[in-house]
Amino acid sequence: STKPWEQIETCTVYANKHWSVRADKVRRPDGSISEYDVIDSPDAVNVVAMTKTQEVYVIGQFRYTTGVFSWEIPGGSTDGEEPLQAAKRELQEETGLQADQWKFLGKYQTANGSLNEHTHIYLATGLTQTSKNEQAEEGITQMKTVALNEILKMIRNGEITHAQTIVSITKAALELGLIA
């Protein structure tokens, strides 16, 4: 069977403006009945904003949830928007940048054991810095450009641990032929 799990009933146990949690009663692939909790979330976006010299914009912020500082590429929830529109908004909010060219690099399942969100990855080029951003509201305290091959080293040595950034940078490096 292509869908070995069967939802028998569902109940929303928590909801806010960003996502909700539901407790589903399910029939598992082995036929047993159990509960499966699912976080329902709108899709997300990540933006690999790249200069002509293959440098990528990364932002730095302290993440409340993990209690650590994190280097990341711009991204966030679509908030129900079309993914490309959300990517343009997130890039502007988090970096102040706008891009002339946008290339869709694919999408991935963010955390498919508990979350039904997919993240859409875009490569943004032809960048222009504007004076408008929401870095203060977002808690973004640093921004820099890093050569793409240096970002791969930052991933390898554990300086970048943000999963969405690791996936998106890997997809960009594959797209550009930097890794096979």
Backbone as CSV, one residue per row, in Angstrom:
resi,resn,N_x,N_y,N_z,CA_x,CA_y,CA_z,C_x,C_y,C_z
1,SER,0.841,-1.191,0.000,0.000,0.000,0.000,0.881,1.248,0.000
2,THR,0.446,2.273,-0.723,1.218,3.510,-0.770,0.982,4.365,0.469
3,LYS,-0.105,4.134,1.192,-0.381,4.874,2.425,-0.642,3.864,3.539
4,PRO,0.433,3.318,4.133,0.256,2.280,5.139,-0.292,2.779,6.476
5,TRP,-0.343,4.082,6.683,-0.904,4.653,7.899,-2.320,5.132,7.601
6,GLU,-3.243,4.891,8.522,-4.627,5.339,8.338,-5.039,6.205,9.518
7,GLN,-5.522,7.408,9.208,-6.040,8.288,10.259,-7.455,7.841,10.595
8,ILE,-7.696,7.544,11.864,-9.014,7.117,12.318,-9.798,8.314,12.839
9,GLU,-9.152,9.137,13.641,-9.761,10.388,14.094,-8.664,11.394,14.400
10,THR,-9.056,12.668,14.495,-8.081,13.725,14.753,-8.681,14.750,15.689
11,CYS,-7.816,15.391,16.455,-8.246,16.413,17.407,-7.133,17.446,17.532
12,THR,-7.465,18.728,17.297,-6.483,19.794,17.496,-6.359,20.048,18.989
13,VAL,-5.124,19.935,19.495,-4.902,20.112,20.937,-4.297,21.472,21.267
14,TYR,-3.729,22.153,20.273,-3.173,23.483,20.480,-3.081,24.177,19.132
15,ALA,-3.348,25.470,19.132,-3.209,26.240,17.893,-2.820,27.673,18.237
16,ASN,-1.971,28.262,17.395,-1.672,29.692,17.469,-1.680,30.227,16.047
17,LYS,-1.242,31.465,15.857,-1.317,32.051,14.513,-0.296,31.465,13.552
18,HIS,0.696,30.711,14.059,1.747,30.167,13.209,1.558,28.696,12.860
19,TRP,1.063,27.886,13.806,0.942,26.455,13.588,-0.017,25.860,14.599
20,SER,-0.341,24.598,14.405,-1.216,23.899,15.356,-0.674,22.490,15.578
21,VAL,-1.090,21.920,16.689,-0.708,20.549,17.013,-1.981,19.723,17.083
22,ARG,-1.938,18.580,16.428,-3.096,17.694,16.486,-2.666,16.324,16.993
23,ALA,-3.588,15.677,17.688,-3.382,14.306,18.159,-4.269,13.427,17.298
24,ASP,-3.655,12.607,16.482,-4.398,11.707,15.603,-4.428,10.307,16.201
25,LYS,-5.571,9.669,16.097,-5.655,8.237,16.377,-5.431,7.570,15.026
26,VAL,-4.428,6.673,14.960,-4.039,6.093,13.680,-3.961,4.571,13.751
27,ARG,-4.143,3.974,12.585,-3.833,2.553,12.420,-2.443,2.514,11.787
28,ARG,-1.509,1.902,12.504,-0.121,1.828,12.071,0.040,0.769,10.972
29,PRO,1.175,0.755,10.287,1.390,-0.233,9.217,1.235,-1.692,9.674
30,ASP,1.502,-1.967,10.955,1.336,-3.344,11.446,-0.081,-3.656,11.883
31,GLY,-1.002,-2.678,11.736,-2.409,-2.886,12.084,-2.776,-2.428,13.481
32,SER,-1.788,-2.129,14.320,-2.091,-1.673,15.683,-2.613,-0.238,15.659
33,ILE,-3.317,0.124,16.730,-3.885,1.462,16.875,-3.042,2.232,17.887
34,SER,-2.717,3.480,17.576,-1.980,4.316,18.525,-2.255,5.785,18.230
35,GLU,-1.652,6.664,19.044,-1.764,8.101,18.835,-0.509,8.601,18.135
36,TYR,-0.676,9.541,17.224,0.453,10.172,16.539,0.211,11.674,16.570
37,ASP,1.127,12.417,17.184,1.004,13.865,17.254,1.690,14.492,16.042
38,VAL,1.017,15.462,15.434,1.506,16.109,14.222,1.432,17.616,14.404
39,ILE,2.507,18.306,14.012,2.502,19.768,13.979,2.123,20.176,12.560
40,ASP,0.987,20.865,12.421,0.561,21.402,11.131,1.162,22.795,10.983
41,SER,1.910,23.004,9.907,2.602,24.277,9.717,2.562,24.671,8.251
42,PRO,2.437,25.974,7.978,2.584,26.385,6.576,4.003,26.067,6.106
43,ASP,4.192,25.971,4.808,5.522,25.716,4.273,6.459,26.871,4.619
44,ALA,7.754,26.608,4.451,8.784,27.595,4.757,9.647,27.819,3.516
45,VAL,10.519,28.819,3.606,11.437,29.142,2.510,12.834,29.386,3.067
46,ASN,13.841,29.122,2.253,15.224,29.490,2.530,15.774,30.154,1.289
47,VAL,16.628,31.163,1.493,17.186,31.924,0.383,18.716,31.892,0.452
48,VAL,19.323,31.350,-0.594,20.770,31.428,-0.760,21.004,32.675,-1.608
49,ALA,21.335,33.786,-0.934,21.537,35.078,-1.606,23.020,35.191,-1.951
50,MET,23.317,35.126,-3.252,24.704,34.997,-3.701,25.145,36.182,-4.552
51,THR,26.346,36.663,-4.245,26.947,37.748,-5.018,27.545,37.185,-6.315
52,LYS,28.012,38.102,-7.174,28.638,37.693,-8.438,29.889,36.848,-8.214
53,THR,30.545,37.026,-7.060,31.779,36.288,-6.762,31.513,35.050,-5.889
54,GLN,30.294,34.555,-5.909,29.881,33.347,-5.177,30.079,33.474,-3.672
55,GLU,29.813,34.675,-3.153,29.737,34.852,-1.707,28.263,34.832,-1.329
56,VAL,27.975,34.245,-0.182,26.603,34.070,0.275,26.381,34.901,1.531
57,TYR,25.233,35.563,1.598,24.874,36.315,2.798,24.403,35.357,3.880
58,VAL,25.014,35.492,5.062,24.567,34.755,6.242,24.247,35.765,7.332
59,ILE,23.278,35.409,8.146,22.873,36.248,9.270,23.161,35.493,10.551
60,GLY,23.458,36.250,11.589,23.743,35.646,12.875,22.747,36.117,13.909
61,GLN,22.252,35.178,14.686,21.307,35.527,15.734,21.345,34.502,16.855
62,PHE,21.002,34.948,18.053,20.861,34.054,19.184,19.494,33.412,19.080
63,ARG,19.461,32.088,19.122,18.191,31.357,19.023,17.667,31.014,20.416
64,TYR,16.548,31.601,20.769,15.936,31.386,22.069,15.673,29.903,22.328
65,THR,15.181,29.202,21.307,14.779,27.805,21.483,15.935,26.887,21.861
66,THR,17.117,27.125,21.293,18.261,26.254,21.564,19.261,26.874,22.532
67,GLY,19.148,28.168,22.763,20.054,28.847,23.669,21.444,29.063,23.112
68,VAL,21.563,29.067,21.770,22.880,29.257,21.156,22.805,30.266,20.014
69,PHE,23.971,30.869,19.709,24.111,31.749,18.554,24.166,30.881,17.302
70,SER,23.542,31.346,16.227,23.450,30.538,15.017,23.708,31.379,13.773
71,TRP,24.601,30.868,12.891,24.774,31.447,11.558,23.815,30.735,10.630
72,GLU,23.041,31.497,9.863,22.004,30.934,8.999,21.873,31.763,7.731
73,ILE,21.267,31.158,6.719,20.853,31.947,5.572,19.443,32.472,5.862
74,PRO,18.998,33.497,5.146,17.661,34.033,5.382,16.581,32.993,5.088
75,GLY,15.509,33.060,5.855,14.398,32.155,5.619,13.348,32.282,6.694
76,GLY,12.246,31.572,6.481,11.164,31.587,7.452,9.898,31.037,6.859
77,SER,8.825,31.237,7.575,7.525,30.711,7.166,6.978,31.442,5.946
78,THR,6.211,30.707,5.138,5.512,31.363,4.036,4.319,32.167,4.550
79,ASP,3.880,31.873,5.775,2.687,32.522,6.335,1.514,32.439,5.357
80,GLY,1.454,31.362,4.580,0.361,31.161,3.632,0.580,31.809,2.275
81,GLU,1.670,32.554,2.087,1.969,33.178,0.790,2.500,32.130,-0.184
82,GLU,2.548,32.484,-1.458,3.246,31.655,-2.428,4.721,31.649,-2.029
83,PRO,5.407,30.514,-2.178,6.793,30.432,-1.713,7.728,31.514,-2.261
84,LEU,7.659,31.838,-3.535,8.559,32.855,-4.076,8.313,34.214,-3.433
85,GLN,7.047,34.570,-3.252,6.730,35.847,-2.597,7.267,35.859,-1.177
86,ALA,7.111,34.751,-0.477,7.618,34.650,0.900,9.145,34.755,0.922
87,ALA,9.810,34.136,-0.060,11.273,34.198,-0.130,11.725,35.645,-0.328
88,LYS,11.060,36.368,-1.203,11.401,37.778,-1.433,11.203,38.593,-0.156
89,ARG,10.106,38.335,0.551,9.820,39.044,1.799,10.861,38.725,2.866
90,GLU,11.165,37.447,3.033,12.131,37.046,4.054,13.518,37.626,3.761
91,LEU,13.932,37.624,2.503,15.237,38.194,2.153,15.280,39.674,2.521
92,GLN,14.232,40.402,2.187,14.153,41.837,2.501,14.166,42.061,4.013
93,GLU,13.336,41.315,4.736,13.229,41.502,6.180,14.541,41.205,6.897
94,GLU,15.200,40.128,6.513,16.346,39.652,7.282,17.691,40.217,6.836
95,THR,17.764,40.734,5.602,19.045,41.265,5.111,18.948,42.671,4.526
96,GLY,17.753,43.113,4.178,17.609,44.382,3.467,17.872,44.254,1.980
97,LEU,18.112,43.023,1.516,18.448,42.805,0.107,17.216,42.562,-0.752
98,GLN,17.336,42.951,-2.010,16.398,42.555,-3.053,17.218,41.888,-4.150
99,ALA,16.580,40.992,-4.908,17.289,40.257,-5.959,16.560,40.392,-7.282
100,ASP,17.338,40.454,-8.365,16.767,40.516,-9.713,16.443,39.130,-10.261
101,GLN,17.225,38.133,-9.880,17.027,36.777,-10.406,16.754,35.812,-9.254
102,TRP,15.778,34.940,-9.491,15.380,33.932,-8.511,15.330,32.580,-9.201
103,LYS,15.998,31.608,-8.632,15.979,30.249,-9.189,15.543,29.278,-8.099
104,PHE,14.514,28.502,-8.386,14.019,27.490,-7.447,14.966,26.297,-7.477
105,LEU,15.490,25.905,-6.307,16.440,24.798,-6.233,15.802,23.500,-5.735
106,GLY,14.546,23.553,-5.339,13.872,22.355,-4.860,13.268,22.577,-3.489
107,LYS,12.688,21.514,-2.965,12.115,21.602,-1.628,12.434,20.324,-0.873
108,TYR,12.331,20.398,0.437,12.610,19.240,1.273,11.630,19.198,2.444
109,GLN,11.536,18.022,3.062,10.700,17.824,4.237,11.503,18.288,5.449
110,THR,11.013,19.288,6.137,11.778,19.927,7.200,12.066,18.989,8.374
111,ALA,11.050,18.349,8.890,11.210,17.431,10.039,10.051,16.444,10.001
112,ASN,10.102,15.515,9.050,8.920,14.725,8.701,8.465,13.708,9.743
113,GLY,9.143,13.603,10.866,8.661,12.741,11.935,7.604,13.404,12.799
114,SER,7.533,14.741,12.739,6.583,15.449,13.600,5.912,16.647,12.934
115,LEU,6.432,17.101,11.816,6.008,18.358,11.194,5.669,18.113,9.729
116,ASN,4.542,18.662,9.253,4.175,18.440,7.843,4.656,19.542,6.903
117,GLU,5.530,20.407,7.376,6.071,21.514,6.586,7.084,21.029,5.543
118,HIS,7.048,21.677,4.377,8.099,21.544,3.376,8.803,22.898,3.297
119,THR,10.109,22.886,3.040,10.864,24.123,2.867,11.305,24.235,1.413
120,HIS,11.017,25.376,0.810,11.342,25.670,-0.585,12.631,26.486,-0.613
121,ILE,13.584,26.066,-1.446,14.898,26.714,-1.506,15.010,27.535,-2.785
122,TYR,15.498,28.772,-2.617,15.725,29.650,-3.768,17.156,30.165,-3.770
123,LEU,17.715,30.270,-4.958,18.984,30.944,-5.181,18.643,32.337,-5.691
124,ALA,19.095,33.360,-4.979,18.800,34.752,-5.342,20.097,35.429,-5.773
125,THR,20.085,36.029,-6.956,21.263,36.727,-7.472,20.845,38.093,-8.018
126,GLY,21.823,38.876,-8.442,21.523,40.247,-8.879,21.045,41.058,-7.689
127,LEU,21.842,41.054,-6.611,21.421,41.615,-5.329,21.628,43.125,-5.250
128,THR,20.690,43.791,-4.588,20.775,45.223,-4.305,20.438,45.425,-2.835
129,GLN,21.278,46.181,-2.135,21.010,46.484,-0.724,20.075,47.682,-0.640
130,THR,19.052,47.550,0.174,18.127,48.656,0.434,18.342,49.094,1.878
131,SER,17.649,50.115,2.287,17.795,50.571,3.672,16.707,49.995,4.575
132,LYS,15.845,49.155,4.006,14.689,48.652,4.760,14.915,47.195,5.160
133,ASN,14.891,46.941,6.467,14.950,45.572,6.955,14.293,45.507,8.325
134,GLU,14.123,44.291,8.829,13.518,44.091,10.144,14.462,43.291,11.040
135,GLN,15.768,43.552,10.884,16.753,42.792,11.645,16.575,42.971,13.152
136,ALA,16.288,44.179,13.599,16.141,44.421,15.036,14.989,43.603,15.603
137,GLU,13.849,43.610,14.916,12.682,42.852,15.378,12.954,41.348,15.375
138,GLU,13.747,40.887,14.407,14.036,39.463,14.262,15.140,38.991,15.211
139,GLY,15.849,39.931,15.821,16.955,39.559,16.705,18.244,39.255,15.963
140,ILE,18.335,39.705,14.715,19.540,39.471,13.909,20.583,40.514,14.299
141,THR,21.715,40.049,14.801,22.743,40.970,15.303,23.959,41.062,14.381
142,GLN,24.100,40.105,13.460,25.251,40.124,12.559,24.819,39.707,11.161
143,MET,25.539,40.223,10.175,25.330,39.821,8.790,26.669,39.939,8.088
144,LYS,26.979,38.963,7.268,28.233,39.004,6.517,28.087,38.176,5.259
145,THR,29.043,38.351,4.333,29.103,37.476,3.171,30.278,36.534,3.373
146,VAL,30.053,35.294,2.953,31.064,34.248,3.087,31.112,33.488,1.766
147,ALA,32.328,33.224,1.273,32.466,32.435,0.041,31.775,31.091,0.236
148,LEU,31.100,30.619,-0.805,30.332,29.377,-0.709,31.203,28.209,-0.243
149,ASN,32.433,28.102,-0.747,33.291,26.992,-0.305,33.679,27.140,1.167
150,GLU,33.750,28.377,1.676,34.016,28.595,3.107,32.803,28.210,3.954
151,ILE,31.603,28.437,3.423,30.398,28.016,4.155,30.387,26.493,4.280
152,LEU,30.795,25.797,3.231,30.880,24.337,3.313,31.853,23.919,4.420
153,LYS,32.959,24.654,4.558,33.909,24.369,5.645,33.278,24.655,7.001
154,MET,32.491,25.742,7.099,31.811,26.081,8.357,30.822,24.977,8.745
155,ILE,30.192,24.386,7.748,29.286,23.262,8.005,30.094,22.062,8.496
156,ARG,31.177,21.764,7.805,32.010,20.607,8.160,32.548,20.714,9.582
157,ASN,32.992,21.925,9.982,33.613,22.057,11.304,32.634,22.417,12.421
158,GLY,31.333,22.451,12.104,30.330,22.659,13.147,30.038,24.104,13.495
159,GLU,30.572,25.057,12.736,30.231,26.467,12.968,28.806,26.760,12.536
160,ILE,28.342,26.056,11.518,26.947,26.157,11.080,26.281,24.832,11.418
161,THR,25.258,24.910,12.279,24.543,23.707,12.705,23.047,23.781,12.384
162,HIS,22.610,24.878,11.776,21.214,25.090,11.409,20.867,24.190,10.217
163,ALA,19.999,23.212,10.450,19.724,22.174,9.443,19.246,22.756,8.114
164,GLN,18.347,23.738,8.158,17.819,24.301,6.917,18.927,24.974,6.105
165,THR,19.860,25.613,6.777,20.991,26.221,6.076,21.869,25.142,5.458
166,ILE,22.137,24.078,6.205,22.984,22.996,5.691,22.364,22.375,4.439
167,VAL,21.073,22.100,4.476,20.402,21.511,3.313,20.433,22.472,2.130
168,SER,20.101,23.730,2.371,20.013,24.709,1.280,21.374,25.001,0.660
169,ILE,22.408,25.118,1.476,23.757,25.350,0.949,24.223,24.130,0.152
170,THR,23.907,22.953,0.635,24.259,21.728,-0.100,23.585,21.720,-1.469
171,LYS,22.289,22.057,-1.515,21.576,22.105,-2.804,22.199,23.149,-3.729
172,ALA,22.578,24.314,-3.195,23.202,25.356,-4.028,24.553,24.887,-4.543
173,ALA,25.353,24.254,-3.684,26.662,23.764,-4.101,26.534,22.683,-5.174
174,LEU,25.530,21.817,-5.048,25.262,20.808,-6.089,24.847,21.484,-7.390
175,GLU,23.977,22.466,-7.299,23.497,23.204,-8.477,24.661,23.865,-9.220
176,LEU,25.622,24.397,-8.471,26.746,25.118,-9.069,27.930,24.212,-9.399
177,GLY,27.771,22.911,-9.145,28.818,21.958,-9.493,30.016,21.989,-8.554
178,LEU,29.870,22.543,-7.361,30.983,22.606,-6.414,31.180,21.279,-5.688
179,ILE,30.112,20.504,-5.576,30.202,19.144,-5.020,29.429,18.225,-5.948
180,ALA,29.851,16.980,-5.977,29.220,16.025,-6.893,28.138,15.242,-6.174
